Short mmCIF file of C-alpha atoms in Angstrom, two decimals:
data_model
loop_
_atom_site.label_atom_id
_atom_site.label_comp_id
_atom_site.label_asym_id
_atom_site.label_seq_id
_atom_site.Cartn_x
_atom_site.Cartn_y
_atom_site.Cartn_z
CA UNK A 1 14.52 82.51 -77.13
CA UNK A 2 13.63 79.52 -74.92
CA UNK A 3 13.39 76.16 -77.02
CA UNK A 4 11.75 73.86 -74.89
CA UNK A 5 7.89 74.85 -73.38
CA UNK A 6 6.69 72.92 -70.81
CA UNK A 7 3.21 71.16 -70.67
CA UNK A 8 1.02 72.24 -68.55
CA UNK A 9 2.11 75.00 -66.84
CA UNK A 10 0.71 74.44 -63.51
CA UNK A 11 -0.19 70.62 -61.58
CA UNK A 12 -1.49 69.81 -58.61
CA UNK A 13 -1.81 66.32 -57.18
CA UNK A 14 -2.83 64.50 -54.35
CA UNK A 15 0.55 63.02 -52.50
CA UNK A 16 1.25 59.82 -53.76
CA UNK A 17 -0.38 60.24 -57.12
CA UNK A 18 1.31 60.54 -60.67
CA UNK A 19 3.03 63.47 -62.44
CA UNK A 20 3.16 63.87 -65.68
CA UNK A 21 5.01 67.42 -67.41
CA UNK A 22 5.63 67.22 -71.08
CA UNK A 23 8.44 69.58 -73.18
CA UNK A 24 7.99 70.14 -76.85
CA UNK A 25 11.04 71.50 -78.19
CA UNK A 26 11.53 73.05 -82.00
CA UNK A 27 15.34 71.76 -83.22
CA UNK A 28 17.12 68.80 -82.99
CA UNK A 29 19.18 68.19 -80.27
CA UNK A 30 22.47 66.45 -78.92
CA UNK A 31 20.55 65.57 -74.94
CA UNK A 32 17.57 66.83 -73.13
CA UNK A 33 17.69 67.38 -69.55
CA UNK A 34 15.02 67.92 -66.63
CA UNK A 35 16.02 70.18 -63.35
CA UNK A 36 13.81 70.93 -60.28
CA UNK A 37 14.10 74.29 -58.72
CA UNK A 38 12.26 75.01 -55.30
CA UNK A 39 11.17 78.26 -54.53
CA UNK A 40 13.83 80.73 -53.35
CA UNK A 41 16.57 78.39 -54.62
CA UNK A 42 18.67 77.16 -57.54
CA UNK A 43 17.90 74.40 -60.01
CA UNK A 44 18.97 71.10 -59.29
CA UNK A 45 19.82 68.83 -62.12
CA UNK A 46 17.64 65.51 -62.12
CA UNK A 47 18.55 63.26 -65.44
CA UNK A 48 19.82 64.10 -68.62
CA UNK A 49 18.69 61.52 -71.91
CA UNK A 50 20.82 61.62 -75.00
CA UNK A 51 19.22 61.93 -78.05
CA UNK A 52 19.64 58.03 -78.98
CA UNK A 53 17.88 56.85 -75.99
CA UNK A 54 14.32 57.05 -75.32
CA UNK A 55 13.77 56.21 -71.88
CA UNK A 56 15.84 56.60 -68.62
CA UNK A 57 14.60 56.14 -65.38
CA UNK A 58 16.18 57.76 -61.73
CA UNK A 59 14.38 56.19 -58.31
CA UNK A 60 10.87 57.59 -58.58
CA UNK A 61 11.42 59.44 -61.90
CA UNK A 62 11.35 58.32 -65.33
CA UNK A 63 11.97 60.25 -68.46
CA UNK A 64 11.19 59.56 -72.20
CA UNK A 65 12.66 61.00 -75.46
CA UNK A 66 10.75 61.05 -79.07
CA UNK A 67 13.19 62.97 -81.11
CA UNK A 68 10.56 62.44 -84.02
CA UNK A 69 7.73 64.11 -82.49
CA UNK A 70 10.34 66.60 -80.46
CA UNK A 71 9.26 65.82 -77.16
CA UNK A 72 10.48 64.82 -74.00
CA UNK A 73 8.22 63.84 -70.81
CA UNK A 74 8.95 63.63 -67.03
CA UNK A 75 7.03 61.08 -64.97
CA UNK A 76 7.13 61.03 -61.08
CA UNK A 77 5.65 58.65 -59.37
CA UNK A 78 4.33 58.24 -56.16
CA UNK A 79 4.71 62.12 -55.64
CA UNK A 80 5.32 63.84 -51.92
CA UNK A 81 4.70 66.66 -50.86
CA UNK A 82 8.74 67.41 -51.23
CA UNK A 83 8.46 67.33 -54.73
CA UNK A 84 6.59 70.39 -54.94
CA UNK A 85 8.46 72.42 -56.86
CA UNK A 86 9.01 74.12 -60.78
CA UNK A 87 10.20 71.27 -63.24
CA UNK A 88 12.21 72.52 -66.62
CA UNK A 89 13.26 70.97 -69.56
CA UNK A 90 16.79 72.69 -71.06
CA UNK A 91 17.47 71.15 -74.33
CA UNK A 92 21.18 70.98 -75.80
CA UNK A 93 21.93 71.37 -79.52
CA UNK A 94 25.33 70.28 -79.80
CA UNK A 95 28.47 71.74 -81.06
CA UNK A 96 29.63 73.34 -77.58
CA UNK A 97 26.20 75.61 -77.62
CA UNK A 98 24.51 76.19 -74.30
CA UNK A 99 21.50 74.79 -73.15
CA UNK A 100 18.28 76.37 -73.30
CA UNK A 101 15.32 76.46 -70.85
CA UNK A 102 11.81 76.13 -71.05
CA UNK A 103 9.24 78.29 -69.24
CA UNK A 104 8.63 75.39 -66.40
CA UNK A 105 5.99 73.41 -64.99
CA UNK A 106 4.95 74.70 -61.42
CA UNK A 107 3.80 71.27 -59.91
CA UNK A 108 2.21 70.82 -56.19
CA UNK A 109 1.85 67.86 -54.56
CA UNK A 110 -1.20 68.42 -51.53
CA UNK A 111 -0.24 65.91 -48.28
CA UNK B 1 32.44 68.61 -52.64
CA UNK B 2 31.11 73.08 -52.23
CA UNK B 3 28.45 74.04 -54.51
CA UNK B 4 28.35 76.88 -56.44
CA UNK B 5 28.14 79.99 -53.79
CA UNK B 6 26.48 83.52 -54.51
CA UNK B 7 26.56 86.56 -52.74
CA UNK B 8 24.39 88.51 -51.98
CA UNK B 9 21.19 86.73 -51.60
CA UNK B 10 19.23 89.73 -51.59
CA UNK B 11 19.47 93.74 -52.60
CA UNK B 12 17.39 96.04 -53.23
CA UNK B 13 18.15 98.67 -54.72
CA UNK B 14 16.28 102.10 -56.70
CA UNK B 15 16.61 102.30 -60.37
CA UNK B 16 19.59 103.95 -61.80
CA UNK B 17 21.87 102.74 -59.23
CA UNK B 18 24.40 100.29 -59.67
CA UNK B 19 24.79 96.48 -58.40
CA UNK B 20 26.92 93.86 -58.16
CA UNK B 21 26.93 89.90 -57.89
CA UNK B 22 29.78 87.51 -57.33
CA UNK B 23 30.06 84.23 -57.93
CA UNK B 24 32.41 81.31 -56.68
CA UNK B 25 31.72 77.90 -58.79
CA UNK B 26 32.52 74.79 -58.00
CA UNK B 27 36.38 74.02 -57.69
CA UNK B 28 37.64 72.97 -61.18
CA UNK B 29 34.91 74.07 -63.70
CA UNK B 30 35.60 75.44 -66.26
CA UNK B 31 32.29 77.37 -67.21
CA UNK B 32 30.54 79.26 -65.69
CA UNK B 33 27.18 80.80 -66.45
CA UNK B 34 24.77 83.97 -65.34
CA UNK B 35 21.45 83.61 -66.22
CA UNK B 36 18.28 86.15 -65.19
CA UNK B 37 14.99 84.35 -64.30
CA UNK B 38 12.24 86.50 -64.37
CA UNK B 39 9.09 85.59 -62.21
CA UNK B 40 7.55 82.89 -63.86
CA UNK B 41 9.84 81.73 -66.51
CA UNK B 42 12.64 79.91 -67.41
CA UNK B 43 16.47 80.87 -67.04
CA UNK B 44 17.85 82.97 -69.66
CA UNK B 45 21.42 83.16 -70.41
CA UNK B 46 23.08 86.16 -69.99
CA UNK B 47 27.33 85.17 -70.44
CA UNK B 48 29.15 82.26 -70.39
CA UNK B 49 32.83 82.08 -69.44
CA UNK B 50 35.44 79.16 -70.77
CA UNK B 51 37.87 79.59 -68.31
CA UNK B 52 38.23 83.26 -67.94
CA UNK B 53 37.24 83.98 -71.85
CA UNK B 54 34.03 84.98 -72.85
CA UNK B 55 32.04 82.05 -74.59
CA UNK B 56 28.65 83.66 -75.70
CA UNK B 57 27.35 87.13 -74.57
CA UNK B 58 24.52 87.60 -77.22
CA UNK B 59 22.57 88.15 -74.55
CA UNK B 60 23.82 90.81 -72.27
CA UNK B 61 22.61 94.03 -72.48
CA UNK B 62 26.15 95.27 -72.74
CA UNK B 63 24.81 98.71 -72.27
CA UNK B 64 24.14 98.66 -68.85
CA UNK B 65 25.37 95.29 -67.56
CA UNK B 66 28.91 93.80 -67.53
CA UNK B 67 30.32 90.55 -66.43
CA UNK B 68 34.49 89.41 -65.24
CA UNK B 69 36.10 86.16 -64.37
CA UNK B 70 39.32 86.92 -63.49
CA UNK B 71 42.16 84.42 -63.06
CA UNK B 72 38.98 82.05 -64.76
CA UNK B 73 38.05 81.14 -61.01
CA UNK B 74 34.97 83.49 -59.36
CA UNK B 75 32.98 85.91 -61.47
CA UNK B 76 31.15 89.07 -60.88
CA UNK B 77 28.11 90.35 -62.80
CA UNK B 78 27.51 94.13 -62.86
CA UNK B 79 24.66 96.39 -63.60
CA UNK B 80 24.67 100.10 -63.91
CA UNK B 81 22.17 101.82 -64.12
CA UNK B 82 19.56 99.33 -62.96
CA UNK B 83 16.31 99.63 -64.46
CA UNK B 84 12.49 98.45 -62.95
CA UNK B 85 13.08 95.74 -65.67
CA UNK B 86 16.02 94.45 -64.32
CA UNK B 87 13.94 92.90 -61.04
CA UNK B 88 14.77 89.28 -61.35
CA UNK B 89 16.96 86.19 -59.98
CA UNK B 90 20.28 86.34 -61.26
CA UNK B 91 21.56 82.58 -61.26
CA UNK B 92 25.37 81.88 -61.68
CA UNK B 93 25.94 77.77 -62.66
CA UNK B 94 28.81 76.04 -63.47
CA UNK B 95 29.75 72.59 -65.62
CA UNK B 96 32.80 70.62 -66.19
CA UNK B 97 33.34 71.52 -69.60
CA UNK B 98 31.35 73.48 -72.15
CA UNK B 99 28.06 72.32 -74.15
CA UNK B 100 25.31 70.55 -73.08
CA UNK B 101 26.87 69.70 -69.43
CA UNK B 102 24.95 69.45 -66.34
CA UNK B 103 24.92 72.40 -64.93
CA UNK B 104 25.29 73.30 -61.54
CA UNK B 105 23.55 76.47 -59.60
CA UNK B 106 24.11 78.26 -57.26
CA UNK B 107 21.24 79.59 -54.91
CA UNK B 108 20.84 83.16 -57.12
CA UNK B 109 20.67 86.92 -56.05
CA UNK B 110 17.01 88.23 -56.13
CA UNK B 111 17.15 91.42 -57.11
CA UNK B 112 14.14 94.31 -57.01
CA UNK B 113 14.90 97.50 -58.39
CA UNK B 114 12.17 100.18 -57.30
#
Protein backbone atom coordinates (compact mmCIF):
# COMPACT_ATOMS: atom_id res chain seq x y z
CA UNK A 1 0.00 0.00 0.00
CA UNK A 2 1.49 3.44 -0.74
CA UNK A 3 1.40 5.80 2.45
CA UNK A 4 2.03 9.05 1.22
CA UNK A 5 -0.56 10.64 -1.77
CA UNK A 6 0.50 13.47 -3.40
CA UNK A 7 -1.54 16.77 -3.86
CA UNK A 8 -2.53 17.55 -6.84
CA UNK A 9 -1.76 15.14 -9.15
CA UNK A 10 -0.95 17.16 -12.09
CA UNK A 11 0.69 21.21 -12.23
CA UNK A 12 1.49 23.27 -14.73
CA UNK A 13 3.19 26.64 -14.40
CA UNK A 14 4.50 29.34 -16.23
CA UNK A 15 8.61 29.22 -15.94
CA UNK A 16 9.63 31.15 -13.18
CA UNK A 17 6.48 30.86 -11.17
CA UNK A 18 5.86 28.86 -7.82
CA UNK A 19 5.27 25.13 -7.14
CA UNK A 20 3.56 23.95 -4.62
CA UNK A 21 2.87 19.66 -4.22
CA UNK A 22 1.54 18.61 -0.90
CA UNK A 23 1.81 14.69 0.68
CA UNK A 24 -0.62 13.59 3.28
CA UNK A 25 0.59 10.55 4.78
CA UNK A 26 -1.53 8.10 7.36
CA UNK A 27 1.27 6.85 10.24
CA UNK A 28 3.82 8.39 12.00
CA UNK A 29 7.05 8.46 10.74
CA UNK A 30 10.93 8.48 11.53
CA UNK A 31 11.78 11.17 8.03
CA UNK A 32 9.95 12.15 4.96
CA UNK A 33 11.69 12.51 1.81
CA UNK A 34 10.92 14.19 -1.74
CA UNK A 35 12.60 12.61 -5.13
CA UNK A 36 12.20 13.90 -8.75
CA UNK A 37 12.05 11.40 -11.48
CA UNK A 38 12.12 12.61 -15.24
CA UNK A 39 10.52 10.72 -17.73
CA UNK A 40 12.35 7.60 -18.95
CA UNK A 41 14.65 7.75 -15.91
CA UNK A 42 15.22 6.95 -12.24
CA UNK A 43 14.31 9.00 -9.19
CA UNK A 44 16.67 11.30 -7.91
CA UNK A 45 16.68 12.02 -4.25
CA UNK A 46 16.14 15.87 -3.45
CA UNK A 47 15.93 16.42 0.62
CA UNK A 48 14.99 14.29 3.27
CA UNK A 49 13.31 16.19 6.78
CA UNK A 50 13.35 14.23 9.99
CA UNK A 51 10.42 14.08 11.81
CA UNK A 52 11.63 16.81 14.52
CA UNK A 53 12.22 19.42 12.02
CA UNK A 54 9.71 21.29 10.18
CA UNK A 55 11.35 23.11 7.56
CA UNK A 56 14.50 22.49 5.40
CA UNK A 57 15.37 24.31 2.54
CA UNK A 58 17.92 23.05 -0.69
CA UNK A 59 18.83 26.10 -3.38
CA UNK A 60 15.45 26.74 -4.98
CA UNK A 61 13.52 24.14 -2.91
CA UNK A 62 12.09 24.26 0.39
CA UNK A 63 10.28 21.60 2.29
CA UNK A 64 7.99 21.66 5.42
CA UNK A 65 6.95 18.92 7.92
CA UNK A 66 3.58 19.00 10.22
CA UNK A 67 3.76 15.66 11.83
CA UNK A 68 0.39 16.77 13.59
CA UNK A 69 -1.62 17.26 10.61
CA UNK A 70 0.60 14.36 8.67
CA UNK A 71 1.73 16.36 5.96
CA UNK A 72 4.66 17.30 4.23
CA UNK A 73 4.88 20.07 1.31
CA UNK A 74 7.47 20.77 -1.46
CA UNK A 75 7.93 24.36 -2.62
CA UNK A 76 10.03 25.30 -5.76
CA UNK A 77 10.58 28.43 -6.56
CA UNK A 78 11.36 30.25 -9.46
CA UNK A 79 10.56 27.01 -11.54
CA UNK A 80 12.35 26.19 -15.19
CA UNK A 81 11.43 24.47 -17.57
CA UNK A 82 14.13 21.65 -16.26
CA UNK A 83 12.13 21.01 -13.44
CA UNK A 84 9.49 19.45 -15.30
CA UNK A 85 9.25 16.34 -14.03
CA UNK A 86 7.07 13.71 -11.42
CA UNK A 87 7.73 14.81 -7.67
CA UNK A 88 7.11 11.92 -4.80
CA UNK A 89 6.96 11.91 -1.33
CA UNK A 90 8.35 8.29 0.30
CA UNK A 91 7.74 8.39 3.92
CA UNK A 92 9.94 6.22 6.45
CA UNK A 93 8.47 4.60 9.58
CA UNK A 94 11.37 3.64 11.45
CA UNK A 95 12.66 0.49 12.86
CA UNK A 96 14.80 -0.58 9.66
CA UNK A 97 11.30 -0.64 7.49
CA UNK A 98 11.49 0.59 3.93
CA UNK A 99 10.22 3.59 2.63
CA UNK A 100 7.07 3.95 0.94
CA UNK A 101 5.98 6.04 -2.10
CA UNK A 102 3.25 8.10 -2.97
CA UNK A 103 1.42 8.13 -6.31
CA UNK A 104 3.43 11.51 -7.51
CA UNK A 105 2.78 14.86 -8.64
CA UNK A 106 3.35 15.22 -12.51
CA UNK A 107 4.44 18.98 -12.56
CA UNK A 108 5.27 21.10 -15.94
CA UNK A 109 6.87 24.09 -16.03
CA UNK A 110 5.85 25.98 -19.81
CA UNK A 111 9.15 28.31 -20.99
CA UNK B 1 31.51 7.86 -7.71
CA UNK B 2 29.12 5.01 -10.56
CA UNK B 3 25.52 5.08 -10.01
CA UNK B 4 23.46 2.35 -9.78
CA UNK B 5 23.57 0.57 -13.46
CA UNK B 6 20.66 -1.62 -15.05
CA UNK B 7 20.56 -3.71 -17.88
CA UNK B 8 18.58 -3.96 -20.13
CA UNK B 9 16.90 -0.74 -20.70
CA UNK B 10 14.31 -2.15 -22.74
CA UNK B 11 12.58 -5.79 -23.68
CA UNK B 12 9.82 -6.73 -24.92
CA UNK B 13 8.73 -9.63 -24.66
CA UNK B 14 5.04 -11.93 -25.24
CA UNK B 15 3.33 -13.16 -22.20
CA UNK B 16 4.35 -16.41 -20.79
CA UNK B 17 7.88 -16.00 -21.58
CA UNK B 18 10.49 -15.44 -19.24
CA UNK B 19 12.79 -12.23 -18.40
CA UNK B 20 15.50 -11.16 -16.67
CA UNK B 21 17.03 -7.88 -15.06
CA UNK B 22 20.39 -7.28 -13.46
CA UNK B 23 21.45 -4.90 -11.36
CA UNK B 24 24.95 -3.45 -10.26
CA UNK B 25 24.52 -0.83 -7.19
CA UNK B 26 26.64 1.48 -6.14
CA UNK B 27 30.09 0.15 -4.74
CA UNK B 28 29.65 -0.51 -0.97
CA UNK B 29 25.83 -0.58 -0.32
CA UNK B 30 24.57 -2.68 1.39
CA UNK B 31 20.81 -2.74 0.17
CA UNK B 32 19.56 -2.99 -2.54
CA UNK B 33 16.01 -2.67 -3.75
CA UNK B 34 13.58 -3.71 -6.94
CA UNK B 35 10.65 -1.88 -7.15
CA UNK B 36 7.82 -2.04 -10.23
CA UNK B 37 6.34 1.37 -11.24
CA UNK B 38 3.39 1.05 -13.09
CA UNK B 39 2.37 3.98 -15.50
CA UNK B 40 1.27 6.58 -13.41
CA UNK B 41 2.09 5.68 -9.94
CA UNK B 42 4.46 5.48 -7.42
CA UNK B 43 7.30 2.77 -6.88
CA UNK B 44 6.29 -0.31 -5.24
CA UNK B 45 8.63 -2.52 -3.51
CA UNK B 46 9.09 -5.74 -4.68
CA UNK B 47 12.53 -7.28 -2.44
CA UNK B 48 15.00 -5.85 -0.52
CA UNK B 49 18.43 -7.41 0.01
CA UNK B 50 20.81 -6.72 3.32
CA UNK B 51 23.83 -7.75 1.92
CA UNK B 52 23.01 -10.84 0.05
CA UNK B 53 19.97 -11.86 2.59
CA UNK B 54 16.59 -11.23 1.87
CA UNK B 55 15.17 -8.22 3.99
CA UNK B 56 11.38 -8.02 3.02
CA UNK B 57 9.73 -9.89 0.06
CA UNK B 58 5.99 -9.43 1.07
CA UNK B 59 5.65 -8.20 -2.03
CA UNK B 60 6.87 -10.47 -4.71
CA UNK B 61 4.69 -12.51 -6.42
CA UNK B 62 6.89 -15.45 -5.59
CA UNK B 63 4.87 -17.43 -8.02
CA UNK B 64 6.13 -16.21 -11.03
CA UNK B 65 8.94 -13.80 -10.13
CA UNK B 66 12.24 -14.44 -8.28
CA UNK B 67 15.06 -12.26 -7.21
CA UNK B 68 19.32 -13.24 -6.26
CA UNK B 69 22.17 -11.23 -4.94
CA UNK B 70 24.88 -13.32 -4.94
CA UNK B 71 28.20 -12.67 -3.19
CA UNK B 72 25.66 -9.48 -1.77
CA UNK B 73 27.19 -7.34 -4.73
CA UNK B 74 24.81 -7.24 -8.21
CA UNK B 75 21.31 -8.67 -8.26
CA UNK B 76 19.08 -10.14 -10.81
CA UNK B 77 15.26 -10.05 -10.84
CA UNK B 78 13.45 -12.83 -12.74
CA UNK B 79 10.04 -13.35 -14.13
CA UNK B 80 8.59 -16.46 -15.58
CA UNK B 81 5.92 -16.60 -17.04
CA UNK B 82 5.35 -12.91 -17.71
CA UNK B 83 1.94 -11.81 -17.71
CA UNK B 84 0.13 -8.48 -19.68
CA UNK B 85 0.15 -7.24 -16.00
CA UNK B 86 3.60 -7.40 -15.53
CA UNK B 87 4.20 -4.25 -18.22
CA UNK B 88 5.95 -1.81 -16.00
CA UNK B 89 9.46 -0.11 -14.97
CA UNK B 90 11.35 -2.29 -12.88
CA UNK B 91 13.67 0.10 -10.72
CA UNK B 92 16.67 -1.43 -8.78
CA UNK B 93 18.06 1.37 -5.89
CA UNK B 94 20.48 1.08 -3.46
CA UNK B 95 21.32 2.88 0.21
CA UNK B 96 24.11 2.74 2.61
CA UNK B 97 22.45 0.90 5.18
CA UNK B 98 18.89 -0.27 5.71
CA UNK B 99 15.70 1.91 6.78
CA UNK B 100 14.72 5.06 5.80
CA UNK B 101 18.12 5.82 3.72
CA UNK B 102 18.29 7.78 0.65
CA UNK B 103 17.97 5.74 -1.88
CA UNK B 104 19.69 5.64 -4.95
CA UNK B 105 18.22 4.44 -8.60
CA UNK B 106 19.23 3.25 -11.15
CA UNK B 107 17.73 4.25 -14.66
CA UNK B 108 15.02 1.01 -14.63
CA UNK B 109 14.13 -1.70 -17.30
CA UNK B 110 10.77 -0.87 -19.06
CA UNK B 111 9.26 -3.78 -19.68
CA UNK B 112 5.94 -4.53 -22.11
CA UNK B 113 4.70 -7.86 -22.19
CA UNK B 114 2.19 -8.34 -25.23
Amino acid sequence: SQQGEEDPQALSIQEGENATMNCSYKTSINNLQWYRQNSGRGLVHLILIRSNEREKHSGRLRVTLDTSKKSSSLLITASRAADTASYFCATDPGSARQLTFGSGTQLTVLP
Amino acid sequence: EAGVAQSPRYKIIEKRQSVAFWCNPISGHATLYWYQQILGQGPKLLIQFQNNGVVDDSQLPKDRFSAERLKGVDSTLKIQPAKLEDSAVYLCASSLRRGGETQYFGPGTRLLVL
